[in-house]
PDB file of C-alpha atoms in Angstrom:
ATOM      1  CA  UNK A   1     -42.918 -19.454  -4.200  1.00 54.00           C
ATOM      2  CA  UNK A   2     -43.533 -18.622  -0.536  1.00 60.00           C
ATOM      3  CA  UNK A   3     -46.043 -15.956   0.417  1.00 67.00           C
ATOM      4  CA  UNK A   4     -44.665 -15.197   3.863  1.00 65.00           C
ATOM      5  CA  UNK A   5     -41.268 -14.375   5.283  1.00 67.00           C
ATOM      6  CA  UNK A   6     -39.875 -16.486   8.093  1.00 67.00           C
ATOM      7  CA  UNK A   7     -37.959 -14.585  10.746  1.00 67.00           C
ATOM      8  CA  UNK A   8     -39.099 -11.185   9.475  1.00 67.00           C
ATOM      9  CA  UNK A   9     -38.036  -9.494  12.736  1.00 71.00           C
ATOM     10  CA  UNK A  10     -34.493 -10.828  12.395  1.00 71.00           C
ATOM     11  CA  UNK A  11     -34.258  -9.665   8.791  1.00 75.00           C
ATOM     12  CA  UNK A  12     -35.464  -6.200   9.804  1.00 72.00           C
ATOM     13  CA  UNK A  13     -32.670  -6.065  12.393  1.00 76.00           C
ATOM     14  CA  UNK A  14     -30.055  -6.679   9.703  1.00 81.00           C
ATOM     15  CA  UNK A  15     -31.487  -4.697   6.790  1.00 84.00           C
ATOM     16  CA  UNK A  16     -32.620  -1.221   7.767  1.00 85.00           C
ATOM     17  CA  UNK A  17     -35.957   0.208   6.768  1.00 85.00           C
ATOM     18  CA  UNK A  18     -34.136   3.085   5.046  1.00 88.00           C
ATOM     19  CA  UNK A  19     -32.174   0.620   2.924  1.00 88.00           C
ATOM     20  CA  UNK A  20     -35.272  -1.330   1.941  1.00 89.00           C
ATOM     21  CA  UNK A  21     -37.247   1.833   1.183  1.00 91.00           C
ATOM     22  CA  UNK A  22     -35.045   2.572  -1.838  1.00 92.00           C
ATOM     23  CA  UNK A  23     -35.835  -0.898  -3.207  1.00 92.00           C
ATOM     24  CA  UNK A  24     -39.544  -0.424  -2.595  1.00 93.00           C
ATOM     25  CA  UNK A  25     -39.527   2.850  -4.525  1.00 94.00           C
ATOM     26  CA  UNK A  26     -37.284   1.641  -7.358  1.00 94.00           C
ATOM     27  CA  UNK A  27     -38.943  -1.732  -7.919  1.00 94.00           C
ATOM     28  CA  UNK A  28     -42.460  -0.650  -6.891  1.00 95.00           C
ATOM     29  CA  UNK A  29     -42.890  -3.772  -4.800  1.00 93.00           C
ATOM     30  CA  UNK A  30     -46.354  -4.745  -3.563  1.00 92.00           C
ATOM     31  CA  UNK A  31     -45.419  -7.026  -0.662  1.00 88.00           C
ATOM     32  CA  UNK A  32     -42.658  -7.861   1.791  1.00 84.00           C
ATOM     33  CA  UNK A  33     -41.861 -10.969  -0.269  1.00 86.00           C
ATOM     34  CA  UNK A  34     -41.351  -8.886  -3.417  1.00 90.00           C
ATOM     35  CA  UNK A  35     -39.304  -6.357  -1.467  1.00 89.00           C
ATOM     36  CA  UNK A  36     -36.967  -8.984  -0.041  1.00 86.00           C
ATOM     37  CA  UNK A  37     -36.795 -10.635  -3.464  1.00 89.00           C
ATOM     38  CA  UNK A  38     -35.729  -7.332  -5.053  1.00 92.00           C
ATOM     39  CA  UNK A  39     -33.100  -6.869  -2.369  1.00 91.00           C
ATOM     40  CA  UNK A  40     -31.722 -10.397  -2.843  1.00 90.00           C
ATOM     41  CA  UNK A  41     -31.822 -10.052  -6.642  1.00 94.00           C
ATOM     42  CA  UNK A  42     -29.760  -6.858  -6.362  1.00 94.00           C
ATOM     43  CA  UNK A  43     -27.162  -8.551  -4.156  1.00 93.00           C
ATOM     44  CA  UNK A  44     -26.816 -11.320  -6.755  1.00 95.00           C
ATOM     45  CA  UNK A  45     -26.458  -8.835  -9.622  1.00 95.00           C
ATOM     46  CA  UNK A  46     -23.859  -6.837  -7.690  1.00 94.00           C
ATOM     47  CA  UNK A  47     -21.881  -9.945  -6.817  1.00 95.00           C
ATOM     48  CA  UNK A  48     -21.916 -11.036 -10.471  1.00 95.00           C
ATOM     49  CA  UNK A  49     -20.708  -7.629 -11.697  1.00 94.00           C
ATOM     50  CA  UNK A  50     -18.090  -7.105  -8.980  1.00 93.00           C
ATOM     51  CA  UNK A  51     -15.261  -9.127 -10.619  1.00 94.00           C
ATOM     52  CA  UNK A  52     -15.667  -7.138 -13.845  1.00 92.00           C
ATOM     53  CA  UNK A  53     -15.659  -3.812 -11.983  1.00 88.00           C
ATOM     54  CA  UNK A  54     -12.633  -4.899  -9.991  1.00 91.00           C
ATOM     55  CA  UNK A  55     -10.714  -5.904 -13.127  1.00 93.00           C
ATOM     56  CA  UNK A  56     -11.675  -2.621 -14.805  1.00 89.00           C
ATOM     57  CA  UNK A  57     -10.416  -0.655 -11.816  1.00 90.00           C
ATOM     58  CA  UNK A  58      -7.084  -2.493 -11.844  1.00 94.00           C
ATOM     59  CA  UNK A  59      -6.712  -2.005 -15.610  1.00 94.00           C
ATOM     60  CA  UNK A  60      -7.468   1.723 -15.343  1.00 92.00           C
ATOM     61  CA  UNK A  61      -5.159   2.161 -12.371  1.00 95.00           C
ATOM     62  CA  UNK A  62      -2.307   0.322 -14.047  1.00 96.00           C
ATOM     63  CA  UNK A  63      -2.750   2.124 -17.382  1.00 95.00           C
ATOM     64  CA  UNK A  64      -2.609   5.559 -15.736  1.00 96.00           C
ATOM     65  CA  UNK A  65       0.293   4.603 -13.487  1.00 97.00           C
ATOM     66  CA  UNK A  66       2.243   3.030 -16.344  1.00 96.00           C
ATOM     67  CA  UNK A  67       1.848   6.117 -18.538  1.00 95.00           C
ATOM     68  CA  UNK A  68       2.878   8.512 -15.775  1.00 95.00           C
ATOM     69  CA  UNK A  69       5.722   6.331 -14.477  1.00 95.00           C
ATOM     70  CA  UNK A  70       7.144   6.025 -18.007  1.00 93.00           C
ATOM     71  CA  UNK A  71       7.121   9.796 -18.389  1.00 89.00           C
ATOM     72  CA  UNK A  72       9.518  12.353 -16.992  1.00 88.00           C
ATOM     73  CA  UNK A  73       7.518  12.195 -13.737  1.00 88.00           C
ATOM     74  CA  UNK A  74       8.969   8.763 -12.920  1.00 90.00           C
ATOM     75  CA  UNK A  75       8.103   6.632  -9.914  1.00 90.00           C
ATOM     76  CA  UNK A  76       6.168   8.361  -7.147  1.00 93.00           C
ATOM     77  CA  UNK A  77       4.746  10.763  -9.736  1.00 94.00           C
ATOM     78  CA  UNK A  78       2.053  11.784  -7.250  1.00 94.00           C
ATOM     79  CA  UNK A  79       4.506  13.617  -4.982  1.00 90.00           C
ATOM     80  CA  UNK A  80       3.744  17.272  -4.324  1.00 81.00           C
ATOM     81  CA  UNK A  81       6.671  18.638  -6.343  1.00 81.00           C
ATOM     82  CA  UNK A  82       5.961  16.375  -9.350  1.00 86.00           C
ATOM     83  CA  UNK A  83       2.212  16.354  -9.967  1.00 87.00           C
ATOM     84  CA  UNK A  84       1.389  19.796 -11.296  1.00 88.00           C
ATOM     85  CA  UNK A  85      -2.109  21.153 -11.724  1.00 91.00           C
ATOM     86  CA  UNK A  86      -3.782  23.979 -13.608  1.00 90.00           C
ATOM     87  CA  UNK A  87      -4.575  26.369 -10.755  1.00 88.00           C
ATOM     88  CA  UNK A  88      -1.130  26.060  -9.148  1.00 82.00           C
ATOM     89  CA  UNK A  89       0.388  29.491  -8.517  1.00 78.00           C
ATOM     90  CA  UNK A  90       4.193  29.424  -8.091  1.00 74.00           C
ATOM     91  CA  UNK A  91       3.960  32.752  -6.263  1.00 80.00           C
ATOM     92  CA  UNK A  92       1.665  31.127  -3.685  1.00 78.00           C
ATOM     93  CA  UNK A  93       3.010  27.575  -3.352  1.00 72.00           C
ATOM     94  CA  UNK A  94       1.375  27.077   0.058  1.00 76.00           C
ATOM     95  CA  UNK A  95      -2.093  28.040  -1.182  1.00 81.00           C
ATOM     96  CA  UNK A  96      -4.619  25.265  -0.628  1.00 86.00           C
ATOM     97  CA  UNK A  97      -4.892  23.118  -3.758  1.00 89.00           C
ATOM     98  CA  UNK A  98      -8.235  22.232  -5.361  1.00 92.00           C
ATOM     99  CA  UNK A  99     -10.270  19.408  -3.841  1.00 94.00           C
ATOM    100  CA  UNK A 100      -9.204  16.765  -6.389  1.00 94.00           C
ATOM    101  CA  UNK A 101      -5.503  17.498  -5.916  1.00 93.00           C
ATOM    102  CA  UNK A 102      -5.784  17.344  -2.139  1.00 94.00           C
ATOM    103  CA  UNK A 103      -7.862  14.153  -2.357  1.00 96.00           C
ATOM    104  CA  UNK A 104      -5.193  12.467  -4.497  1.00 96.00           C
ATOM    105  CA  UNK A 105      -2.486  13.467  -2.023  1.00 94.00           C
ATOM    106  CA  UNK A 106      -4.531  12.139   0.891  1.00 97.00           C
ATOM    107  CA  UNK A 107      -5.302   8.887  -0.925  1.00 97.00           C
ATOM    108  CA  UNK A 108      -1.626   8.259  -1.682  1.00 97.00           C
ATOM    109  CA  UNK A 109      -0.634   9.186   1.868  1.00 97.00           C
ATOM    110  CA  UNK A 110      -3.251   6.778   3.231  1.00 98.00           C
ATOM    111  CA  UNK A 111      -2.092   4.020   0.844  1.00 98.00           C
ATOM    112  CA  UNK A 112       1.548   4.560   1.865  1.00 97.00           C
ATOM    113  CA  UNK A 113       0.681   4.338   5.563  1.00 97.00           C
ATOM    114  CA  UNK A 114      -1.391   1.217   4.945  1.00 97.00           C
ATOM    115  CA  UNK A 115       1.535  -0.498   3.194  1.00 97.00           C
ATOM    116  CA  UNK A 116       3.826   0.447   6.087  1.00 97.00           C
ATOM    117  CA  UNK A 117       1.366  -0.897   8.663  1.00 96.00           C
ATOM    118  CA  UNK A 118       0.878  -4.113   6.707  1.00 96.00           C
ATOM    119  CA  UNK A 119       4.629  -4.691   6.391  1.00 95.00           C
ATOM    120  CA  UNK A 120       5.221  -3.965  10.087  1.00 95.00           C
ATOM    121  CA  UNK A 121       2.523  -6.425  11.058  1.00 94.00           C
ATOM    122  CA  UNK A 122       3.376  -9.134   8.539  1.00 94.00           C
ATOM    123  CA  UNK A 123       7.180  -8.993   8.504  1.00 93.00           C
ATOM    124  CA  UNK A 124       7.882  -7.291  11.840  1.00 93.00           C
ATOM    125  CA  UNK A 125       9.916  -4.549  10.122  1.00 89.00           C
ATOM    126  CA  UNK A 126      10.425  -1.421  12.230  1.00 89.00           C
ATOM    127  CA  UNK A 127      10.543   1.181   9.440  1.00 91.00           C
ATOM    128  CA  UNK A 128       9.416  -0.449   6.201  1.00 94.00           C
ATOM    129  CA  UNK A 129       9.853   1.381   2.918  1.00 94.00           C
ATOM    130  CA  UNK A 130       6.823   0.954   0.682  1.00 96.00           C
ATOM    131  CA  UNK A 131       7.551   0.064  -2.915  1.00 96.00           C
ATOM    132  CA  UNK A 132       5.883   1.917  -5.758  1.00 97.00           C
ATOM    133  CA  UNK A 133       3.633  -0.948  -6.850  1.00 96.00           C
ATOM    134  CA  UNK A 134       2.557  -1.662  -3.265  1.00 97.00           C
ATOM    135  CA  UNK A 135       1.345   1.908  -2.845  1.00 98.00           C
ATOM    136  CA  UNK A 136      -0.459   1.879  -6.193  1.00 98.00           C
ATOM    137  CA  UNK A 137      -2.227  -1.364  -5.249  1.00 96.00           C
ATOM    138  CA  UNK A 138      -3.448   0.128  -1.945  1.00 97.00           C
ATOM    139  CA  UNK A 139      -4.995   3.270  -3.446  1.00 97.00           C
ATOM    140  CA  UNK A 140      -8.732   3.783  -3.374  1.00 95.00           C
ATOM    141  CA  UNK A 141     -10.663   3.843  -6.644  1.00 91.00           C
ATOM    142  CA  UNK A 142     -11.484   7.524  -6.133  1.00 93.00           C
ATOM    143  CA  UNK A 143      -7.785   8.295  -6.679  1.00 95.00           C
ATOM    144  CA  UNK A 144      -8.128   7.333 -10.325  1.00 94.00           C
ATOM    145  CA  UNK A 145     -11.359   9.232 -10.700  1.00 92.00           C
ATOM    146  CA  UNK A 146      -9.751  12.385  -9.254  1.00 94.00           C
ATOM    147  CA  UNK A 147      -6.704  12.103 -11.517  1.00 94.00           C
ATOM    148  CA  UNK A 148      -9.066  12.612 -14.473  1.00 92.00           C
ATOM    149  CA  UNK A 149      -9.956  16.081 -13.163  1.00 91.00           C
ATOM    150  CA  UNK A 150      -9.704  19.074 -15.468  1.00 90.00           C
ATOM    151  CA  UNK A 151      -7.147  20.412 -12.957  1.00 92.00           C
ATOM    152  CA  UNK A 152      -4.610  18.164 -14.680  1.00 93.00           C
ATOM    153  CA  UNK A 153      -5.624  19.215 -18.210  1.00 92.00           C
ATOM    154  CA  UNK A 154      -3.504  21.796 -19.974  1.00 90.00           C
ATOM    155  CA  UNK A 155      -0.087  22.630 -21.397  1.00 90.00           C
ATOM    156  CA  UNK A 156       2.678  20.898 -19.457  1.00 87.00           C
ATOM    157  CA  UNK A 157       0.205  18.862 -17.379  1.00 91.00           C
ATOM    158  CA  UNK A 158      -0.469  15.122 -17.466  1.00 92.00           C
ATOM    159  CA  UNK A 159      -3.510  15.531 -19.710  1.00 90.00           C
ATOM    160  CA  UNK A 160      -3.517  15.777 -22.740  1.00 85.00           C
ATOM    161  CA  UNK A 161       0.074  14.498 -22.908  1.00 87.00           C
ATOM    162  CA  UNK A 162      -0.689  10.981 -21.640  1.00 89.00           C
ATOM    163  CA  UNK A 163      -4.360  10.592 -22.517  1.00 85.00           C
ATOM    164  CA  UNK A 164      -3.734   8.625 -25.731  1.00 83.00           C
ATOM    165  CA  UNK A 165      -1.352   6.294 -23.902  1.00 88.00           C
ATOM    166  CA  UNK A 166      -3.872   5.529 -21.170  1.00 89.00           C
ATOM    167  CA  UNK A 167      -7.038   5.384 -23.270  1.00 83.00           C
ATOM    168  CA  UNK A 168      -6.080   3.639 -26.489  1.00 82.00           C
ATOM    169  CA  UNK A 169      -8.446   2.790 -29.286  1.00 77.00           C
ATOM    170  CA  UNK A 170     -11.268   4.596 -30.986  1.00 78.00           C
ATOM    171  CA  UNK A 171     -13.387   7.075 -29.069  1.00 72.00           C
ATOM    172  CA  UNK A 172     -16.401   9.135 -30.027  1.00 75.00           C
ATOM    173  CA  UNK A 173     -14.281  12.298 -30.096  1.00 72.00           C
ATOM    174  CA  UNK A 174     -10.832  13.409 -31.152  1.00 71.00           C
ATOM    175  CA  UNK A 175     -10.823  16.361 -28.767  1.00 76.00           C
ATOM    176  CA  UNK A 176      -8.738  15.647 -25.705  1.00 75.00           C
ATOM    177  CA  UNK A 177     -10.844  17.711 -23.305  1.00 76.00           C
ATOM    178  CA  UNK A 178     -14.046  15.950 -24.398  1.00 80.00           C
ATOM    179  CA  UNK A 179     -12.374  12.548 -24.076  1.00 77.00           C
ATOM    180  CA  UNK A 180     -11.270  13.346 -20.533  1.00 79.00           C
ATOM    181  CA  UNK A 181     -14.755  14.569 -19.591  1.00 79.00           C
ATOM    182  CA  UNK A 182     -16.447  11.528 -21.198  1.00 77.00           C
ATOM    183  CA  UNK A 183     -14.076   9.131 -19.470  1.00 78.00           C
ATOM    184  CA  UNK A 184     -14.608  10.745 -16.081  1.00 78.00           C
ATOM    185  CA  UNK A 185     -18.382  10.664 -16.629  1.00 79.00           C
ATOM    186  CA  UNK A 186     -18.191   6.930 -17.330  1.00 75.00           C
ATOM    187  CA  UNK A 187     -16.302   6.384 -14.084  1.00 72.00           C
ATOM    188  CA  UNK A 188     -18.505   8.537 -11.892  1.00 71.00           C
ATOM    189  CA  UNK A 189     -21.754   7.089 -13.219  1.00 60.00           C
ATOM    190  CA  UNK A 190     -20.733   3.473 -12.701  1.00 53.00           C
ATOM    191  CA  UNK A 191     -22.238   1.684  -9.694  1.00 52.00           C
ATOM    192  CA  UNK A 192     -19.923   1.142  -6.720  1.00 47.00           C
TER     193      UNK A 192
END
């Protein structure tokens, strides 16, 4: 094993000191060689885990979308007049929605625009109409984290109605609210 680093100055130009500091603290490295080794080890671990995380994201996304599309919400269930939330006040329909609700709307708007741009560029279509599955595929992972918000939990809302359809199998609780909280905790604590 080498005891020196070739081209240290070049490496320092590409990997910031701030970035490496977190590795030094976490792995308690004693030398530059150990520090770079910890950094490279982490990149290998992340690259090995990435396909699994990606497949999990797609499975989660598709399970939620399938459950909501099959319901009375239908395709484009994320539209403002379809996706209801707990703090919605019909007497103040223009009141700013909670963060999670607004984030979902922005994510779907961004995904829709991205599909339109892609179709214009690829197929030279002036005003392309995005299809449901194209929009779903373009959403960011945070969309599916936000949809698990307690804002969507309650009578007449998507949770608990569709929770058993999305998350099948045995869980450590039979209480819907706890299941939603546990599931969201699993998503937010996973490395990204």
